[in-house]
Amino acid sequence: MTTTTQPQAGTTDTLAPLRALTLAALAALIALGLAWELWLAPTGSGSWAIKVLPLVFCVGGLLRHRVHTYRWIALLVWLYFMEGVIRAWGDHGLSARLAGLQIALSLVLFACAVLYIRRRVRAGLVA
């Protein structure tokens, strides 16, 4: 199945920036989640930092160009978007600003993942 293979040389030029942006947004979302729950605005003993674990599991698939992982992250990211909206609406101060940042990162991650998938499909690299 072609969903786990790397893109061909000709399509790498158009996919590399999207892949880099996807990985950067994912890393930023992971870093924000950890910093938020452990240092910036903790909500208890820091046990909520475990919420970034599903995102960490996606890193390997994104690094291996697995389209299935890009599809999965495009769905998973909406949970982080919803958390951001809820916390932006209900929290105040620093926590509300961090929630706004989480919303923005979630939207960037979703857009980059979907565009990556679309370009891979149009290039005929995915069934």
N, CA, C and O atoms as a MOPAC input file, in Angstrom:
PM7 MOZYME 1SCF
protein

 N      0.84300 1    -1.17300 1     0.00000 1
 C      0.00000 1     0.00000 1     0.00000 1
 C      0.88900 1     1.23600 1     0.00000 1
 O      1.90400 1     1.25600 1     0.69600 1
 N      0.54200 1     2.24500 1    -0.74500 1
 C      1.38900 1     3.42300 1    -0.89200 1
 C      1.24100 1     4.43000 1     0.23700 1
 O      1.93600 1     5.44600 1     0.22600 1
 N      0.38000 1     4.19900 1     1.19700 1
 C      0.17000 1     5.18100 1     2.25300 1
 C      1.34000 1     5.25600 1     3.22000 1
 O      1.43800 1     6.22200 1     3.97700 1
 N      2.22700 1     4.27500 1     3.22400 1
 C      3.34400 1     4.30000 1     4.15500 1
 C      4.66400 1     4.59600 1     3.47200 1
 O      5.70100 1     4.64600 1     4.13300 1
 N      4.64700 1     4.79200 1     2.15900 1
 C      5.89000 1     5.07400 1     1.45700 1
 C      6.15300 1     6.56600 1     1.43000 1
 O      5.24500 1     7.38100 1     1.59400 1
 N      7.41000 1     6.90100 1     1.21900 1
 C      7.77100 1     8.30100 1     1.11200 1
 C      7.36200 1     8.82700 1    -0.25200 1
 O      7.29800 1     8.07000 1    -1.22000 1
 N      7.08500 1    10.12800 1    -0.33000 1
 C      6.69900 1    10.69500 1    -1.61700 1
 C      7.83400 1    10.63200 1    -2.61900 1
 O      9.00600 1    10.56600 1    -2.24800 1
 N      7.47300 1    10.65400 1    -3.89800 1
 C      8.47700 1    10.60700 1    -4.95300 1
 C      9.24400 1    11.92000 1    -5.00200 1
 O      8.80400 1    12.93000 1    -4.45200 1
 N     10.38200 1    11.89700 1    -5.65900 1
 C     11.27500 1    13.05800 1    -5.68000 1
 C     10.60500 1    14.30200 1    -6.24700 1
 O     10.83900 1    15.39800 1    -5.73800 1
 N      9.78800 1    14.17400 1    -7.27400 1
 C      9.16000 1    15.33200 1    -7.89300 1
 C      8.14400 1    16.03200 1    -7.01200 1
 O      7.95300 1    17.24200 1    -7.13200 1
 N      7.48800 1    15.29100 1    -6.12600 1
 C      6.47200 1    15.89000 1    -5.26800 1
 C      7.05100 1    16.39200 1    -3.95500 1
 O      6.35600 1    17.07200 1    -3.20100 1
 N      8.29200 1    16.07700 1    -3.66800 1
 C      8.89500 1    16.49300 1    -2.41300 1
 C      8.96300 1    18.00000 1    -2.29600 1
 O      8.84900 1    18.54300 1    -1.19700 1
 N      9.14800 1    18.69200 1    -3.42800 1
 C      9.24300 1    20.14600 1    -3.40400 1
 C      7.96700 1    20.79900 1    -2.87700 1
 O      8.03900 1    21.78900 1    -2.15000 1
 N      6.81500 1    20.26600 1    -3.22800 1
 C      5.56300 1    20.85800 1    -2.78300 1
 C      5.12600 1    20.34100 1    -1.42600 1
 O      4.38000 1    21.01700 1    -0.71800 1
 N      5.57600 1    19.15500 1    -1.05300 1
 C      5.16300 1    18.56900 1     0.21700 1
 C      6.06100 1    18.95600 1     1.38500 1
 O      5.59700 1    18.99100 1     2.52400 1
 N      7.31300 1    19.24200 1     1.13400 1
 C      8.26100 1    19.52100 1     2.22000 1
 C      7.83900 1    20.69600 1     3.09400 1
 O      7.90900 1    20.58000 1     4.31800 1
 N      7.40300 1    21.82600 1     2.52700 1
 C      6.98300 1    22.92900 1     3.40800 1
 C      5.75800 1    22.57500 1     4.25800 1
 O      5.68300 1    22.94600 1     5.43000 1
 N      4.80100 1    21.85800 1     3.66400 1
 C      3.62000 1    21.45800 1     4.42900 1
 C      3.98200 1    20.48800 1     5.53400 1
 O      3.47200 1    20.58500 1     6.65000 1
 N      4.85600 1    19.56300 1     5.22500 1
 C      5.30500 1    18.60000 1     6.23000 1
 C      6.01500 1    19.32100 1     7.36600 1
 O      5.78900 1    19.01900 1     8.53800 1
 N      6.87400 1    20.27600 1     7.02100 1
 C      7.60100 1    21.03300 1     8.04600 1
 C      6.64500 1    21.84700 1     8.91200 1
 O      6.79300 1    21.88500 1    10.13300 1
 N      5.66200 1    22.50000 1     8.28400 1
 C      4.68600 1    23.27400 1     9.04600 1
 C      3.82300 1    22.38200 1     9.93300 1
 O      3.50000 1    22.74900 1    11.06300 1
 N      3.45200 1    21.21800 1     9.42600 1
 C      2.66400 1    20.27700 1    10.21700 1
 C      3.45300 1    19.83500 1    11.44400 1
 O      2.93400 1    19.83700 1    12.56000 1
 N      4.70400 1    19.45900 1    11.23000 1
 C      5.53600 1    19.02800 1    12.35600 1
 C      5.79300 1    20.17000 1    13.33400 1
 O      5.81000 1    19.95200 1    14.54600 1
 N      5.99300 1    21.38300 1    12.82400 1
 C      6.22100 1    22.53600 1    13.70200 1
 C      4.97600 1    22.84500 1    14.53200 1
 O      5.08000 1    23.11000 1    15.73000 1
 N      3.80500 1    22.81300 1    13.90400 1
 C      2.56200 1    23.06800 1    14.64000 1
 C      2.31100 1    21.97900 1    15.67800 1
 O      1.86000 1    22.26100 1    16.78800 1
 N      2.60400 1    20.74100 1    15.31300 1
 C      2.44000 1    19.64200 1    16.25800 1
 C      3.39000 1    19.79400 1    17.44000 1
 O      2.98100 1    19.63100 1    18.58900 1
 N      4.65500 1    20.10600 1    17.16600 1
 C      5.63200 1    20.29600 1    18.24400 1
 C      5.23400 1    21.46900 1    19.13200 1
 O      5.37300 1    21.40100 1    20.35400 1
 N      4.74300 1    22.53600 1    18.52500 1
 C      4.32200 1    23.70100 1    19.30900 1
 C      3.11000 1    23.37500 1    20.17700 1
 O      3.01800 1    23.83900 1    21.31400 1
 N      2.18300 1    22.58200 1    19.64800 1
 C      1.00600 1    22.19000 1    20.42500 1
 C      1.39500 1    21.28500 1    21.58900 1
 O      0.84100 1    21.40100 1    22.68300 1
 N      2.33800 1    20.39300 1    21.35600 1
 C      2.83400 1    19.53300 1    22.43400 1
 C      3.53500 1    20.37700 1    23.50300 1
 O      3.28800 1    20.20900 1    24.69700 1
 N      4.40900 1    21.28100 1    23.06300 1
 C      5.13800 1    22.13800 1    24.00200 1
 C      4.18100 1    23.02200 1    24.79200 1
 O      4.34500 1    23.19300 1    26.00000 1
 N      3.18400 1    23.58200 1    24.11400 1
 C      2.20700 1    24.42300 1    24.79600 1
 C      1.44000 1    23.62000 1    25.83800 1
 O      1.25000 1    24.08100 1    26.96300 1
 N      0.99800 1    22.42300 1    25.46800 1
 C      0.25300 1    21.58800 1    26.41200 1
 C      1.05800 1    21.26000 1    27.65400 1
 O      0.54300 1    21.31400 1    28.77100 1
 N      2.32500 1    20.91800 1    27.45400 1
 C      3.18200 1    20.59900 1    28.60200 1
 C      3.46600 1    21.83400 1    29.44900 1
 O      3.34900 1    21.79100 1    30.67300 1
 N      3.83700 1    22.92900 1    28.80100 1
 C      4.15000 1    24.15800 1    29.54000 1
 C      2.91900 1    24.67800 1    30.27700 1
 O      3.01500 1    25.12500 1    31.41900 1
 N      1.78600 1    24.61700 1    29.63000 1
 C      0.54700 1    25.11400 1    30.22600 1
 C      0.20600 1    24.33800 1    31.49000 1
 O     -0.07300 1    24.93200 1    32.53200 1
 N      0.22700 1    23.03900 1    31.40200 1
 C     -0.20700 1    22.20800 1    32.53400 1
 C      0.84900 1    22.04200 1    33.61700 1
 O      0.51200 1    21.74500 1    34.76400 1
 N      2.12200 1    22.22700 1    33.27500 1
 C      3.16800 1    22.01200 1    34.26800 1
 C      3.69200 1    23.30700 1    34.88900 1
 O      4.04600 1    23.31300 1    36.06800 1
 N      3.75200 1    24.41600 1    34.11900 1
 C      4.39400 1    25.62000 1    34.64500 1
 C      3.54900 1    26.87700 1    34.54400 1
 O      3.40800 1    27.60400 1    35.52800 1
 N      2.98500 1    27.14800 1    33.38000 1
 C      2.37500 1    28.45700 1    33.14000 1
 C      1.06400 1    28.67200 1    33.89100 1
 O      0.89100 1    29.69800 1    34.54900 1
 N      0.16600 1    27.74700 1    33.80300 1
 C     -1.13400 1    27.86900 1    34.46900 1
 C     -1.62000 1    26.47700 1    34.87100 1
 O     -2.63000 1    26.00000 1    34.35400 1
 N     -0.90900 1    25.82400 1    35.78900 1
 C     -1.26300 1    24.43800 1    36.14100 1
 C     -2.66000 1    24.33800 1    36.75200 1
 O     -3.11700 1    25.23600 1    37.45900 1
 N     -3.31500 1    23.22900 1    36.46100 1
 C     -4.65900 1    22.97400 1    36.98200 1
 C     -4.61700 1    21.83600 1    37.98500 1
 O     -5.41400 1    20.90300 1    37.89300 1
 N     -3.71700 1    21.89700 1    38.92400 1
 C     -3.59500 1    20.84900 1    39.92900 1
 C     -2.16600 1    20.37400 1    40.03100 1
 O     -1.23700 1    21.18000 1    40.07400 1
 N     -1.98700 1    19.07900 1    40.07000 1
 C     -0.65100 1    18.49800 1    40.25900 1
 C      0.10000 1    18.28000 1    38.94900 1
 O      1.17600 1    17.68200 1    38.95700 1
 N     -0.42400 1    18.73900 1    37.85200 1
 C      0.23100 1    18.56600 1    36.55900 1
 C     -0.13300 1    17.27800 1    35.85400 1
 O      0.44100 1    16.95000 1    34.81600 1
 N     -1.07800 1    16.55000 1    36.40900 1
 C     -1.46000 1    15.27800 1    35.79300 1
 C     -2.16000 1    15.46500 1    34.45000 1
 O     -2.22000 1    14.52700 1    33.65500 1
 N     -2.69100 1    16.66200 1    34.18000 1
 C     -3.34600 1    16.91700 1    32.90300 1
 C     -2.35900 1    17.04100 1    31.76400 1
 O     -2.76300 1    17.12700 1    30.60500 1
 N     -1.07200 1    17.05200 1    32.06900 1
 C     -0.06900 1    17.10400 1    31.00900 1
 C     -0.10100 1    15.84800 1    30.15100 1
 O      0.43400 1    15.83500 1    29.04200 1
 N     -0.71400 1    14.81400 1    30.65100 1
 C     -0.82900 1    13.56100 1    29.88800 1
 C     -1.69100 1    13.74700 1    28.63800 1
 O     -1.68300 1    12.89600 1    27.74800 1
 N     -2.42700 1    14.84500 1    28.56700 1
 C     -3.29600 1    15.08100 1    27.40700 1
 C     -2.51700 1    15.19800 1    26.10500 1
 O     -3.10200 1    15.03700 1    25.03400 1
 N     -1.21800 1    15.47100 1    26.15900 1
 C     -0.42400 1    15.60200 1    24.93500 1
 C      0.08400 1    14.25200 1    24.43300 1
 O      0.66000 1    14.18000 1    23.34700 1
 N     -0.11400 1    13.20200 1    25.18700 1
 C      0.38800 1    11.88400 1    24.80300 1
 C     -0.10900 1    11.42100 1    23.42700 1
 O      0.69800 1    10.90700 1    22.65200 1
 N     -1.39400 1    11.57500 1    23.08400 1
 C     -1.81900 1    11.18000 1    21.73100 1
 C     -1.08700 1    11.94300 1    20.63200 1
 O     -0.83400 1    11.39700 1    19.55800 1
 N     -0.74900 1    13.19800 1    20.89700 1
 C     -0.00300 1    13.97900 1    19.91100 1
 C      1.41600 1    13.44800 1    19.74900 1
 O      1.94900 1    13.41700 1    18.64000 1
 N      2.02300 1    13.03300 1    20.85200 1
 C      3.38600 1    12.50100 1    20.80600 1
 C      3.42800 1    11.22400 1    19.96300 1
 O      4.38800 1    10.98800 1    19.23000 1
 N      2.39100 1    10.41300 1    20.07400 1
 C      2.34400 1     9.17500 1    19.29600 1
 C      2.28400 1     9.44400 1    17.78800 1
 O      2.66900 1     8.58300 1    16.99700 1
 N      1.81600 1    10.60200 1    17.39000 1
 C      1.69700 1    10.94000 1    15.96400 1
 C      3.02400 1    11.35000 1    15.33400 1
 O      3.16300 1    11.28500 1    14.11300 1
 N      3.98500 1    11.76400 1    16.12100 1
 C      5.23800 1    12.29600 1    15.57100 1
 C      5.92300 1    11.28500 1    14.65400 1
 O      6.35200 1    11.64100 1    13.55700 1
 N      6.02800 1    10.05100 1    15.08300 1
 C      6.69700 1     9.02200 1    14.28400 1
 C      6.04900 1     8.81000 1    12.92800 1
 O      6.74300 1     8.68800 1    11.91800 1
 N      4.72500 1     8.76500 1    12.89700 1
 C      4.01400 1     8.58100 1    11.63100 1
 C      4.18200 1     9.76200 1    10.68900 1
 O      4.28900 1     9.59000 1     9.47400 1
 N      4.20400 1    10.96300 1    11.25600 1
 C      4.40500 1    12.13900 1    10.41300 1
 C      5.81900 1    12.16600 1     9.85200 1
 O      6.02200 1    12.54700 1     8.69900 1
 N      6.78700 1    11.77000 1    10.64900 1
 C      8.17500 1    11.72900 1    10.17500 1
 C      8.36900 1    10.68100 1     9.08100 1
 O      9.25400 1    10.82000 1     8.23600 1
 N      7.54100 1     9.63100 1     9.09500 1
 C      7.64000 1     8.56200 1     8.08800 1
 C      6.71000 1     8.79100 1     6.89900 1
 O      6.53200 1     7.89600 1     6.07400 1
 N      6.12100 1     9.97000 1     6.80400 1
 C      5.22900 1    10.32800 1     5.68700 1
 C      3.99200 1     9.43600 1     5.61700 1
 O      3.49300 1     9.18800 1     4.51900 1
 N      3.49600 1     8.96000 1     6.70800 1
 C      2.32800 1     8.07400 1     6.68800 1
 C      1.04900 1     8.89800 1     6.59200 1
 O      0.69500 1     9.63200 1     7.51400 1
 N      0.38000 1     8.76700 1     5.48700 1
 C     -0.82800 1     9.53800 1     5.23600 1
 C     -1.90400 1     9.18500 1     6.25200 1
 O     -2.69400 1    10.04500 1     6.64100 1
 N     -1.94300 1     7.94200 1     6.68000 1
 C     -2.92100 1     7.53000 1     7.69000 1
 C     -2.74700 1     8.37000 1     8.96200 1
 O     -3.73400 1     8.75700 1     9.58800 1
 N     -1.51900 1     8.64500 1     9.33700 1
 C     -1.27400 1     9.46100 1    10.52800 1
 C     -1.71600 1    10.89600 1    10.29200 1
 O     -2.27700 1    11.52600 1    11.18800 1
 N     -1.47000 1    11.42200 1     9.09800 1
 C     -1.93700 1    12.77800 1     8.78300 1
 C     -3.45700 1    12.84100 1     8.85500 1
 O     -4.00800 1    13.82100 1     9.35700 1
 N     -4.14000 1    11.81800 1     8.36500 1
 C     -5.59800 1    11.78400 1     8.44500 1
 C     -6.05900 1    11.69700 1     9.89500 1
 O     -7.02200 1    12.35500 1    10.29000 1
 N     -5.37600 1    10.89300 1    10.66900 1
 C     -5.73600 1    10.70800 1    12.07100 1
 C     -5.54700 1    12.00700 1    12.84900 1
 O     -6.40700 1    12.38700 1    13.64300 1
 N     -4.42400 1    12.69000 1    12.62400 1
 C     -4.15500 1    13.93500 1    13.35100 1
 C     -5.14500 1    15.02100 1    12.94200 1
 O     -5.48700 1    15.87800 1    13.75800 1
 N     -5.61300 1    15.00200 1    11.68800 1
 C     -6.59900 1    15.99100 1    11.24300 1
 C     -7.92000 1    15.82700 1    11.99100 1
 O     -8.66500 1    16.79600 1    12.14200 1
 N     -8.21600 1    14.63600 1    12.45200 1
 C     -9.41100 1    14.41400 1    13.26900 1
 C     -9.12700 1    14.65200 1    14.75300 1
 O     -9.94200 1    15.25100 1    15.45500 1
 N     -7.99000 1    14.19000 1    15.22300 1
 C     -7.63000 1    14.30600 1    16.63900 1
 C     -7.48900 1    15.75500 1    17.08200 1
 O     -7.83500 1    16.09300 1    18.21400 1
 N     -6.99100 1    16.59900 1    16.21400 1
 C     -6.70300 1    17.98200 1    16.58600 1
 C     -7.96600 1    18.74000 1    16.99800 1
 O     -7.87300 1    19.73500 1    17.71800 1
 N     -9.12900 1    18.29500 1    16.56100 1
 C    -10.36100 1    18.97800 1    16.93800 1
 C    -10.65200 1    18.85600 1    18.42900 1
 O    -11.33400 1    19.71500 1    18.98800 1
 N    -10.15600 1    17.81800 1    19.08100 1
 C    -10.30700 1    17.71700 1    20.53900 1
 C     -9.54400 1    18.83300 1    21.24000 1
 O    -10.02500 1    19.40400 1    22.21900 1
 N     -8.35800 1    19.14000 1    20.73700 1
 C     -7.55200 1    20.21700 1    21.31500 1
 C     -8.15400 1    21.57500 1    20.97400 1
 O     -8.08300 1    22.50600 1    21.77600 1
 N     -8.73900 1    21.69100 1    19.80200 1
 C     -9.45000 1    22.91500 1    19.43000 1
 C    -10.61100 1    23.15400 1    20.39500 1
 O    -10.78600 1    24.25900 1    20.90700 1
 N    -11.41200 1    22.09400 1    20.64000 1
 C    -12.55800 1    22.23300 1    21.54200 1
 C    -12.11900 1    22.58100 1    22.95900 1
 O    -12.75200 1    23.40300 1    23.62100 1
 N    -11.04100 1    21.96100 1    23.42600 1
 C    -10.53900 1    22.29700 1    24.75400 1
 C    -10.14100 1    23.76700 1    24.80100 1
 O    -10.42900 1    24.45700 1    25.77900 1
 N     -9.48500 1    24.24500 1    23.76100 1
 C     -9.08900 1    25.64600 1    23.71000 1
 C    -10.28000 1    26.58000 1    23.74500 1
 O    -10.25800 1    27.58900 1    24.45100 1
 N    -11.31400 1    26.25900 1    22.99400 1
 C    -12.51300 1    27.10100 1    22.97000 1
 C    -13.16700 1    27.12800 1    24.34700 1
 O    -13.55100 1    28.19200 1    24.83300 1
 N    -13.29400 1    25.96900 1    24.97200 1
 C    -13.92600 1    25.89600 1    26.29300 1
 C    -13.12500 1    26.68700 1    27.32100 1
 O    -13.69300 1    27.42500 1    28.12600 1
 N    -11.80400 1    26.52800 1    27.29000 1
 C    -10.97200 1    27.22300 1    28.27300 1
 C    -10.85200 1    28.70700 1    27.96500 1
 O    -10.71300 1    29.50900 1    28.88900 1
 N    -10.90000 1    29.09600 1    26.70400 1
 C    -10.88000 1    30.52300 1    26.36300 1
 C    -12.16500 1    31.19500 1    26.82700 1
 O    -12.15900 1    32.35100 1    27.25000 1
 N    -13.25400 1    30.46300 1    26.74100 1
 C    -14.55400 1    31.00300 1    27.13200 1
 C    -14.68200 1    31.08800 1    28.64700 1
 O    -15.23400 1    32.05800 1    29.16900 1
 N    -14.17900 1    30.08600 1    29.35500 1
 C    -14.41300 1    30.01000 1    30.80300 1
 C    -13.29200 1    30.53000 1    31.68500 1
 O    -13.54600 1    30.93700 1    32.81900 1
 N    -12.06000 1    30.52900 1    31.19800 1
 C    -10.92500 1    30.96800 1    32.00700 1
 C    -10.65800 1    32.45200 1    31.79300 1
 O    -11.21300 1    33.08400 1    30.89400 1
 N     -9.79600 1    32.98500 1    32.64200 1
 C     -9.42800 1    34.39400 1    32.54800 1
 C     -7.92200 1    34.52300 1    32.62500 1
 O     -7.23300 1    33.60000 1    33.06000 1
 N     -7.41200 1    35.66100 1    32.20500 1
 C     -5.99000 1    35.95600 1    32.33800 1
 C     -5.12600 1    35.11500 1    31.41800 1
 O     -5.45200 1    34.91000 1    30.24800 1
 N     -4.00900 1    34.62700 1    31.96800 1
 C     -3.03000 1    33.87300 1    31.19300 1
 C     -3.63200 1    32.61400 1    30.59000 1
 O     -3.33900 1    32.27200 1    29.44400 1
 N     -4.46000 1    31.93200 1    31.34100 1
 C     -5.05000 1    30.68900 1    30.84800 1
 C     -5.91000 1    30.93200 1    29.61200 1
 O     -5.90900 1    30.11100 1    28.69500 1
 N     -6.63600 1    32.03000 1    29.56900 1
 C     -7.46100 1    32.35100 1    28.40200 1
 C     -6.58400 1    32.67300 1    27.19000 1
 O     -6.92100 1    32.30700 1    26.06400 1
 N     -5.46500 1    33.35400 1    27.41800 1
 C     -4.55800 1    33.65600 1    26.30200 1
 C     -3.88700 1    32.38100 1    25.78500 1
 O     -3.70600 1    32.22000 1    24.57900 1
 N     -3.52400 1    31.49000 1    26.68500 1
 C     -2.95000 1    30.20600 1    26.26500 1
 C     -3.97800 1    29.39600 1    25.48200 1
 O     -3.62900 1    28.70600 1    24.52400 1
 N     -5.23000 1    29.47900 1    25.88400 1
 C     -6.29100 1    28.78000 1    25.15400 1
 C     -6.42400 1    29.34200 1    23.74000 1
 O     -6.63400 1    28.58700 1    22.79100 1
 N     -6.30600 1    30.64800 1    23.59700 1
 C     -6.34300 1    31.25400 1    22.26400 1
 C     -5.19800 1    30.76700 1    21.39800 1
 O     -5.37600 1    30.51800 1    20.20600 1
 N     -4.02800 1    30.63200 1    21.99100 1
 C     -2.87300 1    30.10000 1    21.26300 1
 C     -3.10900 1    28.64300 1    20.86500 1
 O     -2.73600 1    28.22900 1    19.76700 1
 N     -3.72100 1    27.87700 1    21.74500 1
 C     -4.03000 1    26.48100 1    21.43100 1
 C     -5.02500 1    26.39400 1    20.28200 1
 O     -4.90100 1    25.52000 1    19.42300 1
 N     -5.99300 1    27.27300 1    20.25700 1
 C     -6.95800 1    27.30700 1    19.15100 1
 C     -6.23700 1    27.59200 1    17.83800 1
 O     -6.47100 1    26.91200 1    16.83900 1
 N     -5.36700 1    28.59100 1    17.83700 1
 C     -4.63800 1    28.95700 1    16.61700 1
 C     -3.74500 1    27.81600 1    16.14000 1
 O     -3.72400 1    27.50400 1    14.94900 1
 N     -3.01200 1    27.19500 1    17.05300 1
 C     -2.13600 1    26.08300 1    16.67300 1
 C     -2.93700 1    24.89800 1    16.14700 1
 O     -2.50700 1    24.22100 1    15.21300 1
 N     -4.09000 1    24.64700 1    16.73600 1
 C     -4.94200 1    23.55300 1    16.27300 1
 C     -5.42200 1    23.79200 1    14.85000 1
 O     -5.44700 1    22.87200 1    14.03200 1
 N     -5.80300 1    25.02800 1    14.55800 1
 C     -6.26900 1    25.35000 1    13.20500 1
 C     -5.13700 1    25.25400 1    12.18700 1
 O     -5.34000 1    24.76800 1    11.07400 1
 N     -3.95500 1    25.71200 1    12.56200 1
 C     -2.79600 1    25.60400 1    11.66300 1
 C     -2.46400 1    24.13500 1    11.40700 1
 O     -2.22700 1    23.73700 1    10.26600 1
 N     -2.44800 1    23.33600 1    12.46700 1
 C     -2.13900 1    21.91600 1    12.32300 1
 C     -3.16000 1    21.22700 1    11.43000 1
 O     -2.78800 1    20.42900 1    10.57000 1
 N     -4.42900 1    21.52100 1    11.62000 1
 C     -5.46600 1    20.91600 1    10.79600 1
 C     -5.29000 1    21.31200 1     9.32400 1
 O     -5.32100 1    20.45500 1     8.44000 1
 N     -5.10900 1    22.59800 1     9.07000 1
 C     -4.97800 1    23.07700 1     7.69000 1
 C     -3.77100 1    22.46000 1     6.99400 1
 O     -3.86600 1    22.04200 1     5.84000 1
 N     -2.64900 1    22.40000 1     7.68300 1
 C     -1.44000 1    21.82800 1     7.07500 1
 C     -1.60600 1    20.33300 1     6.81300 1
 O     -1.19400 1    19.84000 1     5.76300 1
 N     -2.19900 1    19.61600 1     7.74600 1
 C     -2.39500 1    18.17700 1     7.56200 1
 C     -3.32900 1    17.89500 1     6.38900 1
 O     -3.06600 1    17.00000 1     5.58500 1
 N     -4.40800 1    18.64900 1     6.29000 1
 C     -5.37000 1    18.43100 1     5.20600 1
 C     -4.74800 1    18.77900 1     3.85300 1
 O     -4.94500 1    18.05600 1     2.87600 1
 N     -4.00900 1    19.87000 1     3.79200 1
 C     -3.35500 1    20.23100 1     2.53000 1
 C     -2.30700 1    19.19400 1     2.13300 1
 O     -2.16700 1    18.88300 1     0.95100 1
 N     -1.57600 1    18.66200 1     3.09700 1
 C     -0.59700 1    17.61200 1     2.81500 1
 C     -1.29400 1    16.38500 1     2.22600 1
 O     -0.84900 1    15.82800 1     1.22300 1
 N     -2.38300 1    15.97600 1     2.85900 1
 C     -3.14100 1    14.81600 1     2.36600 1
 C     -3.64700 1    15.07800 1     0.94900 1
 O     -3.51500 1    14.22600 1     0.07000 1
 N     -4.21900 1    16.24500 1     0.73600 1
 C     -4.77300 1    16.58200 1    -0.57200 1
 C     -3.69900 1    16.53800 1    -1.66200 1
 O     -3.93100 1    16.00900 1    -2.74900 1
 N     -2.54100 1    17.08700 1    -1.36800 1
 C     -1.47000 1    17.08400 1    -2.37900 1
 C     -0.93400 1    15.68200 1    -2.63000 1
 O     -0.58400 1    15.34900 1    -3.76200 1
 N     -0.86800 1    14.86800 1    -1.60100 1
 C     -0.43900 1    13.48100 1    -1.80700 1
 C     -1.43900 1    12.72200 1    -2.66600 1
 O     -1.04600 1    11.95300 1    -3.54300 1
 N     -2.71600 1    12.93100 1    -2.42200 1
 C     -3.75400 1    12.25400 1    -3.20200 1
 C     -3.71600 1    12.71800 1    -4.65300 1
 O     -3.79700 1    11.89800 1    -5.56900 1
 N     -3.59400 1    14.01000 1    -4.86600 1
 C     -3.56500 1    14.53700 1    -6.23200 1
 C     -2.32200 1    14.08200 1    -6.99300 1
 O     -2.35200 1    13.95500 1    -8.21700 1
 N     -1.24100 1    13.84000 1    -6.27800 1
 C     -0.02400 1    13.34900 1    -6.91500 1
 C     -0.09800 1    11.84900 1    -7.20700 1
 O      0.81200 1    11.28200 1    -7.81100 1
 N     -1.18900 1    11.21300 1    -6.77200 1
 C     -1.36700 1     9.79100 1    -7.02400 1
 C     -0.53600 1     8.91300 1    -6.11800 1
 O     -0.26400 1     7.76200 1    -6.46000 1
 N     -0.12600 1     9.42400 1    -4.97000 1
 C      0.71000 1     8.65800 1    -4.05100 1
 C     -0.10400 1     7.94700 1    -2.98000 1
 O      0.44900 1     7.22900 1    -2.14700 1
 N     -1.41600 1     8.14700 1    -3.00400 1
 C     -2.29500 1     7.53900 1    -2.00500 1
 C     -3.51000 1     6.97800 1    -2.72000 1
 O     -4.02200 1     7.57900 1    -3.66400 1
 N     -3.95800 1     5.83900 1    -2.26600 1
 C     -5.15200 1     5.23000 1    -2.87200 1
 C     -6.38800 1     5.97400 1    -2.49300 1
 O     -7.48500 1     5.60300 1    -2.91200 1

